[in-house]
Coordinates of N, CA and C and ligand atoms in Angstrom, one line a residue:
X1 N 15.0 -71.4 -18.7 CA 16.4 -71.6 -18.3 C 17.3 -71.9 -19.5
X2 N 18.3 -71.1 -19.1 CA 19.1 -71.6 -20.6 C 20.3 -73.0 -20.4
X3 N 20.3 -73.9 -21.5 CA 21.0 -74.5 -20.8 C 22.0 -75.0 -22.4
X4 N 23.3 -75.6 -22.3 CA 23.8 -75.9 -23.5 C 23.4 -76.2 -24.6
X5 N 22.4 -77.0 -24.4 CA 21.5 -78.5 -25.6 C 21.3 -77.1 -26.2
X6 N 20.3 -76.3 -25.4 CA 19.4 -74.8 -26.7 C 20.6 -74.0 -27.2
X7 N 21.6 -73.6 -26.7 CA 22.2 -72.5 -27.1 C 22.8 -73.3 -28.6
X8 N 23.3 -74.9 -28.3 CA 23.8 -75.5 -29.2 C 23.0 -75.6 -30.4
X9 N 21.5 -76.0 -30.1 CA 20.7 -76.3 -31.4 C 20.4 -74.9 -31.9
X10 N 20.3 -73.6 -31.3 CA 20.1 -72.6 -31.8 C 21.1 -71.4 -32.3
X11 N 22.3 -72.0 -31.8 CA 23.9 -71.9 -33.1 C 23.3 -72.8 -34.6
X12 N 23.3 -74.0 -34.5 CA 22.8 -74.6 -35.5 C 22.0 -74.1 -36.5
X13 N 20.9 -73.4 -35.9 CA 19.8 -73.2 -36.3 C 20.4 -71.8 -37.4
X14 N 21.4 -71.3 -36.6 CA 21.8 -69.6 -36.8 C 22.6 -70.0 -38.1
X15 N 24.1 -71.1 -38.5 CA 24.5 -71.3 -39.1 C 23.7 -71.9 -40.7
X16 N 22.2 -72.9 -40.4 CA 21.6 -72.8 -41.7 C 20.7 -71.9 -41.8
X17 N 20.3 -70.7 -41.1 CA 19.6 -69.5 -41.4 C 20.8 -68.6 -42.6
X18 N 21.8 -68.9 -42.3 CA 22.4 -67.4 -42.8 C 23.2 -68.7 -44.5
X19 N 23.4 -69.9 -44.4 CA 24.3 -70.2 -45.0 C 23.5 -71.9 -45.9
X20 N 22.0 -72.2 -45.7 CA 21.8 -72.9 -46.7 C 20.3 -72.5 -47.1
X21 N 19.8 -73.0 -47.8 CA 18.6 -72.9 -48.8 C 17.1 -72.7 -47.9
X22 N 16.8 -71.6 -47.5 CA 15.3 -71.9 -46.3 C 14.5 -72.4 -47.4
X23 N 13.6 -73.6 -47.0 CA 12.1 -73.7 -47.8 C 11.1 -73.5 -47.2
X24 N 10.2 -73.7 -48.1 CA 8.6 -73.0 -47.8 C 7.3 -74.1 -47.9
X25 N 6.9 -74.3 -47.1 CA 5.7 -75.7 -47.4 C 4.5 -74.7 -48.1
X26 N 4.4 -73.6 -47.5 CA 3.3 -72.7 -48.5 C 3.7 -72.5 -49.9
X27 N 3.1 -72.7 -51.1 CA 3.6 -72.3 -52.4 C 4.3 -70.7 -52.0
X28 N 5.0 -70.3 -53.4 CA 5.6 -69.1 -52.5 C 4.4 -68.2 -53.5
X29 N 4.2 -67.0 -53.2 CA 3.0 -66.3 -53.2 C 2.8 -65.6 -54.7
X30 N 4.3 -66.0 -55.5 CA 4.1 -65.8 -57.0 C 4.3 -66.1 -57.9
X31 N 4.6 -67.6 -57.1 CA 3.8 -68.6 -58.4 C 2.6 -68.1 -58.5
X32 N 3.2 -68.7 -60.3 CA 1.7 -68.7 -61.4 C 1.6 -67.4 -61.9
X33 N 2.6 -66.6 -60.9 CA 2.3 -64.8 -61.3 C 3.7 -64.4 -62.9
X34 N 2.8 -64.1 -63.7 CA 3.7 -64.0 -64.9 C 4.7 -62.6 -64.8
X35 N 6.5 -62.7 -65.2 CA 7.4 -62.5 -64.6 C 7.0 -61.0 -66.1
X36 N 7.2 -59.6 -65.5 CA 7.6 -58.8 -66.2 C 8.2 -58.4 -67.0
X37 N 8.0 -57.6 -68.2 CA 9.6 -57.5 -69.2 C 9.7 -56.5 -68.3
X38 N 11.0 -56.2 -67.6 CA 11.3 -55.3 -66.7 C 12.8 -54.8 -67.3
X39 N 13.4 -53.3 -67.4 CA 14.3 -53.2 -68.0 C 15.7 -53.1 -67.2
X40 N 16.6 -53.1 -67.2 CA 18.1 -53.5 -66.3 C 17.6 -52.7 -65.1
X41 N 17.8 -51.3 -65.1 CA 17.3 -50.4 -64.1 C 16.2 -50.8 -63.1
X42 N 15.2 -51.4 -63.8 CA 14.0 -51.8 -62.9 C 14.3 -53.0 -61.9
X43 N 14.6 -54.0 -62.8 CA 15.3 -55.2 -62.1 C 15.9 -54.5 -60.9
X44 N 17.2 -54.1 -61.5 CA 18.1 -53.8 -60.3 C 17.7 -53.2 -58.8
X45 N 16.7 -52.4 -59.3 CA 15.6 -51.4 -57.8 C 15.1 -52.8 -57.8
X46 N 14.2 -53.6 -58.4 CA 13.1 -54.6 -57.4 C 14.6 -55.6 -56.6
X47 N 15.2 -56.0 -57.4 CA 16.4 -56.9 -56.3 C 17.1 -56.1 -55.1
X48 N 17.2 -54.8 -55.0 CA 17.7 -54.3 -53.8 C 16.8 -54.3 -53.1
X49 N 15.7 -53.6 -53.6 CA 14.3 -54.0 -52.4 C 14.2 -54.7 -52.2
X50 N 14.4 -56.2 -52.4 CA 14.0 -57.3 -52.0 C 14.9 -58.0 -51.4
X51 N 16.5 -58.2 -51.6 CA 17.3 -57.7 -51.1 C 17.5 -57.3 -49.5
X52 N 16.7 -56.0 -49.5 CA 16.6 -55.6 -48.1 C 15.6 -56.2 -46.9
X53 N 14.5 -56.8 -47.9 CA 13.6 -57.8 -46.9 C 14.1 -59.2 -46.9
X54 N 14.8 -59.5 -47.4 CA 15.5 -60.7 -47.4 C 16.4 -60.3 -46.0
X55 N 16.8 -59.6 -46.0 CA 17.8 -59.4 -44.9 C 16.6 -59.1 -43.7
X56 N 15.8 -58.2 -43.6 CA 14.6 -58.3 -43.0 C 14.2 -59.5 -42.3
X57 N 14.1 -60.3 -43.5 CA 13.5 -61.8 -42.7 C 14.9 -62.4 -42.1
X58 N 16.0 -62.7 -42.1 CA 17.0 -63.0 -41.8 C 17.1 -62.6 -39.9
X59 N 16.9 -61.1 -40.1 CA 16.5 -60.5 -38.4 C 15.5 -61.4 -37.7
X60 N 14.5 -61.4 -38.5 CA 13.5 -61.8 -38.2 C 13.8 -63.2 -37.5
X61 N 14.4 -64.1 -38.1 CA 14.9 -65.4 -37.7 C 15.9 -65.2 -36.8
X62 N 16.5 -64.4 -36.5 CA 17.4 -64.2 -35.3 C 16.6 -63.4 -34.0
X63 N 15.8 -62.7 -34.4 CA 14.9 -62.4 -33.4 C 13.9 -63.5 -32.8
X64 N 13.7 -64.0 -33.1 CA 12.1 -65.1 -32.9 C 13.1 -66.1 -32.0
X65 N 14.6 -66.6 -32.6 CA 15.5 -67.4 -32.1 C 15.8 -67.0 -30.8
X66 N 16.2 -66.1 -30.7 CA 16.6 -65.3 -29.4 C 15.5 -65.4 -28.4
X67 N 14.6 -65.2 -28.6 CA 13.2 -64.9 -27.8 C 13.1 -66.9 -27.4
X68 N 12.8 -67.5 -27.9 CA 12.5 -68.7 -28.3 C 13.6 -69.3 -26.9
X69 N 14.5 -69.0 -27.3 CA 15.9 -69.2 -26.3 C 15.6 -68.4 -24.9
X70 N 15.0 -67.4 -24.5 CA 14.5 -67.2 -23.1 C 13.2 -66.9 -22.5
X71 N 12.5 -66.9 -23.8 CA 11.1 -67.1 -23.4 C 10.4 -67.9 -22.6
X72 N 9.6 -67.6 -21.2 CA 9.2 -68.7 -20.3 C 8.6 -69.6 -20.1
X73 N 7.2 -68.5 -20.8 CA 5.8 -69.3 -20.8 C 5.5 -70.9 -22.0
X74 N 5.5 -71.3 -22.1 CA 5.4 -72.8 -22.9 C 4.2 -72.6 -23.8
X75 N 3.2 -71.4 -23.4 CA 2.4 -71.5 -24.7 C 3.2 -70.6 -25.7
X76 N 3.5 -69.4 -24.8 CA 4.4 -68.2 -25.8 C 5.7 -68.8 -26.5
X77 N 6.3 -70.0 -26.1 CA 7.1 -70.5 -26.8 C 6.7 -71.1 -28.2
X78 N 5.5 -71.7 -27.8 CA 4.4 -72.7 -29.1 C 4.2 -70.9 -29.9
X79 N 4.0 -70.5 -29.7 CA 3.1 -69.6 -30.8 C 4.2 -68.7 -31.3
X80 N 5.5 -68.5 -30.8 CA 6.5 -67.9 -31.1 C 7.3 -68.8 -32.8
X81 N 7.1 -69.8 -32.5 CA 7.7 -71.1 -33.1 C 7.3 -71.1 -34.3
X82 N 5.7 -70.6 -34.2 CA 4.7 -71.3 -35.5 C 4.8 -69.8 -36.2
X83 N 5.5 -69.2 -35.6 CA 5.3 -67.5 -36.3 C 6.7 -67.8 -36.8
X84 N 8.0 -68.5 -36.0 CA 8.7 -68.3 -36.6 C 9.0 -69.2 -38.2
X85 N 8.3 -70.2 -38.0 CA 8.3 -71.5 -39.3 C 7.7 -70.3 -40.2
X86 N 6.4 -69.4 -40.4 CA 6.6 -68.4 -41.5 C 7.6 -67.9 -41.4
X87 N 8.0 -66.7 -40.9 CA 9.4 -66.6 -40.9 C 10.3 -67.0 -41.9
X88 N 10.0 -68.0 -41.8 CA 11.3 -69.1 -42.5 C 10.7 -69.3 -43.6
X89 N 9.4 -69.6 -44.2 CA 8.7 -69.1 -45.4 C 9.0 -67.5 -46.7
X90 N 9.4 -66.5 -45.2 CA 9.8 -65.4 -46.2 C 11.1 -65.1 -46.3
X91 N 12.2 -66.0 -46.1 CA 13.2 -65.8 -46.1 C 13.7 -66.9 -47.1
X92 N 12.5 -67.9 -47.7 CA 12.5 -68.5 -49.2 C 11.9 -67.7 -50.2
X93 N 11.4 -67.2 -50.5 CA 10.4 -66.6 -51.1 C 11.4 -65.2 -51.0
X94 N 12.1 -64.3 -50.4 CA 12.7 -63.5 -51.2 C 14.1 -63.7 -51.2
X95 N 14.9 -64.6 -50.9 CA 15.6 -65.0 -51.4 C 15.7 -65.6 -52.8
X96 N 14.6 -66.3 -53.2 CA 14.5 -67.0 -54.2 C 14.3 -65.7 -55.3
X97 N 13.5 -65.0 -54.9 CA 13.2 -63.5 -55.9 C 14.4 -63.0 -56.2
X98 N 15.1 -62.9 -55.3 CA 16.6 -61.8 -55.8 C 17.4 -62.6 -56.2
X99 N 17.3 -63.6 -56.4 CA 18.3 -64.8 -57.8 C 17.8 -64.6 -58.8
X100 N 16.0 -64.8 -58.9 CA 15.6 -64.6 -59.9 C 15.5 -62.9 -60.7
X101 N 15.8 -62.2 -60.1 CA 16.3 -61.0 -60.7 C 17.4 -60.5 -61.0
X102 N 18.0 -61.8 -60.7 CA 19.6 -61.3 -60.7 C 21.0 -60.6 -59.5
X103 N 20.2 -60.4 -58.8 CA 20.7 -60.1 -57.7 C 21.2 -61.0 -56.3
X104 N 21.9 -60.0 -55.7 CA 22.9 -60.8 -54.4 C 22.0 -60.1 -53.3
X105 N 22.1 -61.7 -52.1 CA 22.1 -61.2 -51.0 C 23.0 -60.6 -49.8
X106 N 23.2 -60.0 -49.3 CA 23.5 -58.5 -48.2 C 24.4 -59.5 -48.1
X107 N 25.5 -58.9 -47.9 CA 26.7 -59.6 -47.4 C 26.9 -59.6 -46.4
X108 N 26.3 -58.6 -45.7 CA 26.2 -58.0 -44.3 C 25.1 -58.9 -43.3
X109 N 24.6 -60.0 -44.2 CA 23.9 -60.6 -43.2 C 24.0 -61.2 -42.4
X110 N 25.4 -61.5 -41.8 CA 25.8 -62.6 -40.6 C 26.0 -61.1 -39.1
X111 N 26.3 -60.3 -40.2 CA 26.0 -59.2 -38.8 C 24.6 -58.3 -38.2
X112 N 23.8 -58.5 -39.5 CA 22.0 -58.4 -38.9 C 21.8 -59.3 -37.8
X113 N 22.5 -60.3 -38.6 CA 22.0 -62.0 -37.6 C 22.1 -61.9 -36.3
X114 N 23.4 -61.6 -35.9 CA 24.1 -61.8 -35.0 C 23.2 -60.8 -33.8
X115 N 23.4 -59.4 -34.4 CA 22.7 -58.1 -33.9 C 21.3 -58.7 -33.3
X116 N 20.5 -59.2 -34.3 CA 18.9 -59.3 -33.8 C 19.1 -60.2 -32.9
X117 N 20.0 -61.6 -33.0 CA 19.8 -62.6 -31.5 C 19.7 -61.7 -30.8
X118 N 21.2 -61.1 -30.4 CA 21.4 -60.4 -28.9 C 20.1 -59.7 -28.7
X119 N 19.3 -58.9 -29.8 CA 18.6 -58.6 -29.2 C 17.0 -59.2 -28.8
X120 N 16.7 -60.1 -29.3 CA 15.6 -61.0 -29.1 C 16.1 -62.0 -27.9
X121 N 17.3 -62.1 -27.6 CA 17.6 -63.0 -26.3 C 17.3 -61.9 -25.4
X122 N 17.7 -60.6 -25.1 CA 17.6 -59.5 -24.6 C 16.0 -59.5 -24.1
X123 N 15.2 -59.2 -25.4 CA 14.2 -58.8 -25.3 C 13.3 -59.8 -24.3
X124 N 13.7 -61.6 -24.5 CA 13.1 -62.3 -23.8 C 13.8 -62.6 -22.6
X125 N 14.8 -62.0 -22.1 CA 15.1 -62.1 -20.6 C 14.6 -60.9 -19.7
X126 N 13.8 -59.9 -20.4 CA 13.1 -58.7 -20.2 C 11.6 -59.2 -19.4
X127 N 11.5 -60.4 -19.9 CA 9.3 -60.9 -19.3 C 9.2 -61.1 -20.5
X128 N 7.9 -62.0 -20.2 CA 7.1 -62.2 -21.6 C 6.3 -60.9 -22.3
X129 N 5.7 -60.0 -21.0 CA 5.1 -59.3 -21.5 C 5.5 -58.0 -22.4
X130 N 7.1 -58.0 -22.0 CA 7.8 -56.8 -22.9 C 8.2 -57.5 -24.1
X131 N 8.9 -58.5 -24.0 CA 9.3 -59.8 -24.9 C 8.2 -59.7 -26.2
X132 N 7.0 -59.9 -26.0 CA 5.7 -59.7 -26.7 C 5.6 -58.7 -27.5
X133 N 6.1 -57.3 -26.3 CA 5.3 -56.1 -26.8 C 6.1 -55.7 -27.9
X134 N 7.6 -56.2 -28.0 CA 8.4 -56.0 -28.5 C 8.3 -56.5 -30.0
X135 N 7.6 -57.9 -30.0 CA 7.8 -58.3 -30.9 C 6.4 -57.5 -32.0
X136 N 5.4 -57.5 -30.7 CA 4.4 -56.4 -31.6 C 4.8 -55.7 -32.8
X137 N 5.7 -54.8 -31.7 CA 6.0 -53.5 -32.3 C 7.1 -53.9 -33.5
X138 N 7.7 -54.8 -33.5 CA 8.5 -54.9 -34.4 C 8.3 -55.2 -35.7
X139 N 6.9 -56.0 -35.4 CA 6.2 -56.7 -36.7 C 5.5 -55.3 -37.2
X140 N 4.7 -54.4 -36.5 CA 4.1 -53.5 -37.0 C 5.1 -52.5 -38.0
X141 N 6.4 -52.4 -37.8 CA 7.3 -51.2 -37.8 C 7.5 -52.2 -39.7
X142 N 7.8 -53.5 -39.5 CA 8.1 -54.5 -41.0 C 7.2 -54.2 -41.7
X143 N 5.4 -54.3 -40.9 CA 4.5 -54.2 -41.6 C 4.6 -52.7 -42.5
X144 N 4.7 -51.7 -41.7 CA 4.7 -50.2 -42.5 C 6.2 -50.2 -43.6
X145 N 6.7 -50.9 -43.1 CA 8.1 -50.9 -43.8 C 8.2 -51.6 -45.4
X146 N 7.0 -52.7 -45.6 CA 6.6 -53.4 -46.6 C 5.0 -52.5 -47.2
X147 N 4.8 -52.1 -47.0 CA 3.6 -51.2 -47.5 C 4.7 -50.2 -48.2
X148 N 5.8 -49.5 -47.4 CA 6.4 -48.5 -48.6 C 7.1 -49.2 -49.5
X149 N 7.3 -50.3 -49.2 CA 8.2 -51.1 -50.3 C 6.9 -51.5 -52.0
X150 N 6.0 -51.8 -51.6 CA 4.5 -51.4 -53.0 C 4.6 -50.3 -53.0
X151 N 4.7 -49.4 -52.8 CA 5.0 -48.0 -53.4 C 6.4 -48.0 -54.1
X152 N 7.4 -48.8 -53.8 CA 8.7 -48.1 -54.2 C 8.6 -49.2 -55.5
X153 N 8.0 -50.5 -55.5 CA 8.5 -51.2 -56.3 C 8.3 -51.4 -57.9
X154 N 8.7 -51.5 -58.9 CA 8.2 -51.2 -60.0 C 6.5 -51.7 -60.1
X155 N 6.0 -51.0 -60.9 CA 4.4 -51.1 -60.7 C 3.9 -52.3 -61.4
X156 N 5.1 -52.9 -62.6 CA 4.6 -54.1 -63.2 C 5.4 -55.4 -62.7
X157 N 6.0 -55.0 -61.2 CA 6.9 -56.4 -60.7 C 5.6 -56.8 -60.0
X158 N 4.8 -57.5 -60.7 CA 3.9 -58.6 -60.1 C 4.6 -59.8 -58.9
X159 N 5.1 -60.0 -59.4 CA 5.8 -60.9 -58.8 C 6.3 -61.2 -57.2
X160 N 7.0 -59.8 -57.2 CA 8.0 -59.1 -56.3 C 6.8 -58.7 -55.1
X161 N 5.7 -57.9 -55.9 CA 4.5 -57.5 -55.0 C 3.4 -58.8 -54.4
X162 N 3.1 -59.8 -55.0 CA 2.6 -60.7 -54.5 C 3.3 -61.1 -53.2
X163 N 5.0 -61.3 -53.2 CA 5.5 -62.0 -52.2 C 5.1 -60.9 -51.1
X164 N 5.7 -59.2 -51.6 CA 5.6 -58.2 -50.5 C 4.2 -58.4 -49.4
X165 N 2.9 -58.8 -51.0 CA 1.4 -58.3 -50.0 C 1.6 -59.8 -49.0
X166 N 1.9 -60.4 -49.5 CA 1.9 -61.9 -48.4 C 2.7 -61.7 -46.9
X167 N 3.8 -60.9 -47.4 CA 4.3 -60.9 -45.8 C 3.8 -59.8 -45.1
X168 N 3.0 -59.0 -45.8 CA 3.1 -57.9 -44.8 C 1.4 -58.3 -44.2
X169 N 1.0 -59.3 -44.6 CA -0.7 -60.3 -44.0 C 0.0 -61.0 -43.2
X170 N 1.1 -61.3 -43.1 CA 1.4 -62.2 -42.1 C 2.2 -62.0 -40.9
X171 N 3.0 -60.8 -41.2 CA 3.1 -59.7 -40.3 C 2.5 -59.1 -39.2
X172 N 1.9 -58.3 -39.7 CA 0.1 -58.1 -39.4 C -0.5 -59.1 -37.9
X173 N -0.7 -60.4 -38.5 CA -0.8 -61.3 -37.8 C -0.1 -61.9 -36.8
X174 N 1.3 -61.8 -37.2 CA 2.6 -62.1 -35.6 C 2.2 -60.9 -34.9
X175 N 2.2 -59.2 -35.7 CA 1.9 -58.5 -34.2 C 0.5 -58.9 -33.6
X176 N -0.7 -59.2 -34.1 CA -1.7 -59.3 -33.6 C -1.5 -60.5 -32.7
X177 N -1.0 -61.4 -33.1 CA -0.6 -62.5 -32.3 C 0.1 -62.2 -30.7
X178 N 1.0 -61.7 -31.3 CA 2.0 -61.4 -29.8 C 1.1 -60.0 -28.8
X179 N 0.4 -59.1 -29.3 CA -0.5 -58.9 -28.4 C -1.7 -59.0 -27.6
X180 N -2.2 -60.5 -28.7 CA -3.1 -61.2 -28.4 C -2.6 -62.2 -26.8
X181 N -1.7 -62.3 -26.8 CA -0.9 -63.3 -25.7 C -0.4 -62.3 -24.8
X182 N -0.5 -61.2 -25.0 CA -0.3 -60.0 -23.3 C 0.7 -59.4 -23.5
X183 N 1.2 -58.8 -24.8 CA 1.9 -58.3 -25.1 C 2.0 -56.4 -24.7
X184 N 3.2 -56.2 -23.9 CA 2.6 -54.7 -23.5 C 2.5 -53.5 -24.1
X185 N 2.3 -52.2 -24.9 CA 2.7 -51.6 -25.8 C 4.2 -50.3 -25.4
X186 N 5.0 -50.4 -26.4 CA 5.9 -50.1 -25.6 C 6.0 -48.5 -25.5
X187 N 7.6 -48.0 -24.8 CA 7.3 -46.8 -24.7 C 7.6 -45.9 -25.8
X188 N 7.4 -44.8 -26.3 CA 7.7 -44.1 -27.6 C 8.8 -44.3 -27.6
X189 N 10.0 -43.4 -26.7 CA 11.7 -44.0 -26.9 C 11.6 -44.9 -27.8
X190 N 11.3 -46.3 -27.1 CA 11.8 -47.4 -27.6 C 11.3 -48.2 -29.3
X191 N 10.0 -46.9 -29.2 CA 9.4 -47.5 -30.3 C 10.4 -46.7 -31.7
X192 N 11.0 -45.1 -31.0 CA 11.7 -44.6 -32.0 C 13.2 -45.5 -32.2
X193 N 13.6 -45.7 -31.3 CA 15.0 -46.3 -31.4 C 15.3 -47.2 -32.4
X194 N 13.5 -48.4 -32.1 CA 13.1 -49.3 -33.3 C 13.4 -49.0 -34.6
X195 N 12.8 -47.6 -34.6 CA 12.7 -46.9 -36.0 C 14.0 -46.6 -36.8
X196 N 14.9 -46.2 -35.7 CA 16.1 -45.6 -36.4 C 17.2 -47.4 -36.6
X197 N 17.2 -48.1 -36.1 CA 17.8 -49.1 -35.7 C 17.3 -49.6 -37.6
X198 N 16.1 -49.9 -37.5 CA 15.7 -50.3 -38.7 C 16.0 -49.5 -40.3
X199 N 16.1 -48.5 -39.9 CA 16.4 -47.7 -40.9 C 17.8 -48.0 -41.2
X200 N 18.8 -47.5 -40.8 CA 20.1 -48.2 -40.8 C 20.6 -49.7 -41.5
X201 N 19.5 -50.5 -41.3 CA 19.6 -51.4 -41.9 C 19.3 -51.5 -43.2
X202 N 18.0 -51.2 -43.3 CA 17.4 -50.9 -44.4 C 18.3 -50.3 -45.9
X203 N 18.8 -49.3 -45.2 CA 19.4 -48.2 -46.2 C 20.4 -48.9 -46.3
X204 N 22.0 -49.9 -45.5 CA 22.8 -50.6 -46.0 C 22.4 -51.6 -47.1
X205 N 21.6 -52.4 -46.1 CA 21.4 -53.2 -46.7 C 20.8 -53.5 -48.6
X206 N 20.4 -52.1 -49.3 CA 19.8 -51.7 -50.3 C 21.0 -51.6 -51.0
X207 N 22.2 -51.4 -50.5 CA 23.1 -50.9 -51.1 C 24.1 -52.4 -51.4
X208 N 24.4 -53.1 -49.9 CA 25.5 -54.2 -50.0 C 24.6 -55.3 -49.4
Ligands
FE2_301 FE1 8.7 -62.0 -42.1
FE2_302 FE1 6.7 -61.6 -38.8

């Protein structure tokens, strides 16, 4: 049931997602990893890539939020929660990377934000079981989406790749998770829609 108190703490929650410092109780995955002589041009590609999952995770926390906000079942709430505290782990961790390379984050991220609630409140006023399947598929679509991102990223940004292989294990794991809880698989449409929806972002977001 929705009722003021959530909508209020989950405004809250939306204005220090997009506007103060997320931290990470897990070391971030590159410490200790020694920082490349990388030349302007290289930098510049690893910070947009990174860049673009930063904005990634940002969705991510507006999605989980949304869901969180009409999700019914009380376990699916618990296990949405602990998926989203990582979450909030990779939105330190490459945030913190695209400073350290020099780079800005998406300017455009109050309107990812905005976009993914509606649609993670959407998705969880749908059932748990689409709600789920949703989140499956969404995690799986990040996970392929971070596999091409080790291919695109310079081959000696250790750094950059350490944080990549860490989210996309943990990725991995929210969709296993949300199928594990009755998640339904969805229908192709919706899986392409996913596809193009994300793309769009992707490709802005690399740029601004
Ligand atoms: Fe993530
Ligand atoms: Fe995830």
């Amino acid at each position: 049931m929705l009722n003021l108190d959530r909508i209020i703490i989950e405004f809250d929650k939306g204005l220090r997602t997009l506007f103060s410092e997320a931290h990470s109780v897990r070391p971030h995955p590159d410490e200790g990893v020694m920082e490349a002589p990388l030349d302007e041009s290289e930098k510049k590609r690893s910070a947009a890539l990174m860049r673009v999952n930063h904005s990634g995770e940002i969705c991510a926390q507006a999605l989980y939020q949304g869901q969180a906000l009409t999700a019914k079942d009380p376990v699916v709430q618990k296990k949405l929660k602990q998926a989203a505290a990582e979450e909030t782990e990779h939105l330190a961790w490459t945030a913190h990377r695209v400073h350290e390379l020099g780079g800005h984050l998406s300017v455009l991220n109050p309107l990812w934000y905005t976009g993914s609630l509606a649609l993670g409140a959407f998705a969880g006023l749908i059932g748990d079981k689409w709600n789920l399947g949703f989140l499956s598929e969404t995690e799986q679509q990040v996970g392929a989406h971070l596999q091409s991102h080790l291919e695109k990223l310079p081959a000696e940004d250790e750094k950059s790749r350490a944080i990549v292989s860490q989210m996309y294990t943990d990725e991995i794991g929210h969709s296993e998770m949300a199928m594990a809880l009755g998640g339904a698989v969805l229908p192709a449409p919706a899986k392409m829609l996913m596809k193009i929806n994300g793309r769009v972002m992707t490709k802005t977001a690399y740029r601004i």
